[in-house]
PDB file of C-alpha atoms in Angstrom:
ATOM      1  CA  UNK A  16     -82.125  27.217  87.838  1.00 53.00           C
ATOM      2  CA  UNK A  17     -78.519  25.587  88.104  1.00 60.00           C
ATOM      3  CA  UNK A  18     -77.453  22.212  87.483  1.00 63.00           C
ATOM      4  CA  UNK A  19     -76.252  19.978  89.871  1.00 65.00           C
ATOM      5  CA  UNK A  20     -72.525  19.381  90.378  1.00 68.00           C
ATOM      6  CA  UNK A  21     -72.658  15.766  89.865  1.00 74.00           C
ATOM      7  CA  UNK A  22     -73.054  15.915  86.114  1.00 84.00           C
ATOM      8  CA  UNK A  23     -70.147  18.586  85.308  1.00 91.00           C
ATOM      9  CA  UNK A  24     -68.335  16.140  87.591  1.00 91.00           C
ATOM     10  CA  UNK A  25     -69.309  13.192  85.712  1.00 91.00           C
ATOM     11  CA  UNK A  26     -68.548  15.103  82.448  1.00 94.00           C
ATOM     12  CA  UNK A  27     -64.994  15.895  83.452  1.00 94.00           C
ATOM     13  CA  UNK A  28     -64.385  12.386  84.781  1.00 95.00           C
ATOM     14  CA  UNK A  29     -65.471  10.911  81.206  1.00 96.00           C
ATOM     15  CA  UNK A  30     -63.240  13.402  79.650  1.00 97.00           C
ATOM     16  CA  UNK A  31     -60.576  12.766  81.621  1.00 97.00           C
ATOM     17  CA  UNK A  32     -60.814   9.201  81.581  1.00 98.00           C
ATOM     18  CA  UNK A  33     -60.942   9.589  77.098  1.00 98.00           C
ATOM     19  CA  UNK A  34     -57.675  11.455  77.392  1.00 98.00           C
ATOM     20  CA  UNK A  35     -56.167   8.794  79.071  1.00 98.00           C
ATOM     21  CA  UNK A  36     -57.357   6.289  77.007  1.00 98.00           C
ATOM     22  CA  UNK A  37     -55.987   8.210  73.569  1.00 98.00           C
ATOM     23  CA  UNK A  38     -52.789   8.763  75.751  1.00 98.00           C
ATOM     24  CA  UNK A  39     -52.509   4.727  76.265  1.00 98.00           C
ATOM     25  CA  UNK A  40     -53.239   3.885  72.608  1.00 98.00           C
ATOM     26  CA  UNK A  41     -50.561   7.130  71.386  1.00 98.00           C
ATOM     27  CA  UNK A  42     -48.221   4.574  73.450  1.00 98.00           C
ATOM     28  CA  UNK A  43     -48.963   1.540  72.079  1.00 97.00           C
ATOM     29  CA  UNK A  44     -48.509   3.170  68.364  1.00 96.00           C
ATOM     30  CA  UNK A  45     -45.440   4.257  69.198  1.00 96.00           C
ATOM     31  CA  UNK A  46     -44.329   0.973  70.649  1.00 94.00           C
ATOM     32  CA  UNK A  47     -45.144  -0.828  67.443  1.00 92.00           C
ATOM     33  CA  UNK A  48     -43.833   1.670  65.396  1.00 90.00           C
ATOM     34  CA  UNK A  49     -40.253   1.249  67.365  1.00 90.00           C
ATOM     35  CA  UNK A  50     -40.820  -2.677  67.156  1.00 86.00           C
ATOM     36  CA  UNK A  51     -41.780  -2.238  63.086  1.00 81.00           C
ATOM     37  CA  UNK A  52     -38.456  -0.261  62.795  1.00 80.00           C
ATOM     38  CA  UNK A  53     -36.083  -2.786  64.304  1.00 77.00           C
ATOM     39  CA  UNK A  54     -37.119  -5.823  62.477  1.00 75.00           C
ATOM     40  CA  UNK A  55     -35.181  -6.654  59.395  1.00 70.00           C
ATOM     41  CA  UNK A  56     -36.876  -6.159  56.064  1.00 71.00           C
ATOM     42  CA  UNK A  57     -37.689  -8.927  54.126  1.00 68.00           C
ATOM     43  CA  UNK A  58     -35.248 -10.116  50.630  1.00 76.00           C
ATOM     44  CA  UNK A  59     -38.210 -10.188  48.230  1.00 76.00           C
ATOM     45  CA  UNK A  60     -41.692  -9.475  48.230  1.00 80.00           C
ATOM     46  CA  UNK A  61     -43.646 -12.828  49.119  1.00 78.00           C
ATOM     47  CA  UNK A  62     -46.138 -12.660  46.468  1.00 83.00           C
ATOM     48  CA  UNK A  63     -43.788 -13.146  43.535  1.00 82.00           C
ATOM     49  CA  UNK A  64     -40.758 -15.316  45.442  1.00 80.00           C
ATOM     50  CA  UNK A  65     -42.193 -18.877  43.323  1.00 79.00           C
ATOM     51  CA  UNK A  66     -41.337 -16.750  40.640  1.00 82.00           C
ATOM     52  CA  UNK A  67     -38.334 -18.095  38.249  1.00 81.00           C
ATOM     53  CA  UNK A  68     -36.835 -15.483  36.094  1.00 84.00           C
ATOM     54  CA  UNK A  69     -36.050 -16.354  32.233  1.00 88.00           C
ATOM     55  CA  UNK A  70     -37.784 -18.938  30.278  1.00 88.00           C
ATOM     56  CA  UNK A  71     -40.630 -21.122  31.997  1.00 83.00           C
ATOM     57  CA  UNK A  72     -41.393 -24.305  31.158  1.00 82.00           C
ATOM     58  CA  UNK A  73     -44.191 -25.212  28.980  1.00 85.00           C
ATOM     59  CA  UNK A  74     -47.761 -26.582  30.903  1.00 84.00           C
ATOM     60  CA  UNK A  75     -48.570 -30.312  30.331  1.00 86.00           C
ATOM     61  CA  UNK A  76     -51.319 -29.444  27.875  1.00 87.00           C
ATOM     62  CA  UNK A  77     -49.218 -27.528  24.934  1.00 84.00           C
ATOM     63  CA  UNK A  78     -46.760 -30.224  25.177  1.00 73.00           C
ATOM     64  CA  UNK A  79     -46.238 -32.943  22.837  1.00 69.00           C
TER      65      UNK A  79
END
């Protein structure tokens, strides 16, 4: 016949307990996405600082 009330119950409490878990982790996004915001951006991009623009200087091997 019916079901017992004890597993809708269940059901709803595991629902409601996935809503507040997606409601906790909205938060936290948003909280990092503030933080992300408010930093300063770095000068240069950090793979190509060592860089030196214009002429480099020869490698020990093609030099005389």
């Amino acid at each position: 016949m019916g079901r017992s009330g004890g597993e809708t119950f269940a059901k709803r409490q595991k629902e409601i307990a996935r809503q507040e878990r997606a409601k906790e982790k909205a938060r936290k996004r948003d909280e990092r996405a503030k933080a992300s915001k408010n930093e300063p951006k770095p000068d240069g991009d950090p793979d190509i600082d060592w860089i030196v623009p214009g002429p480099q200087p020869l490698p020990d091997q093609f030099e005389e």
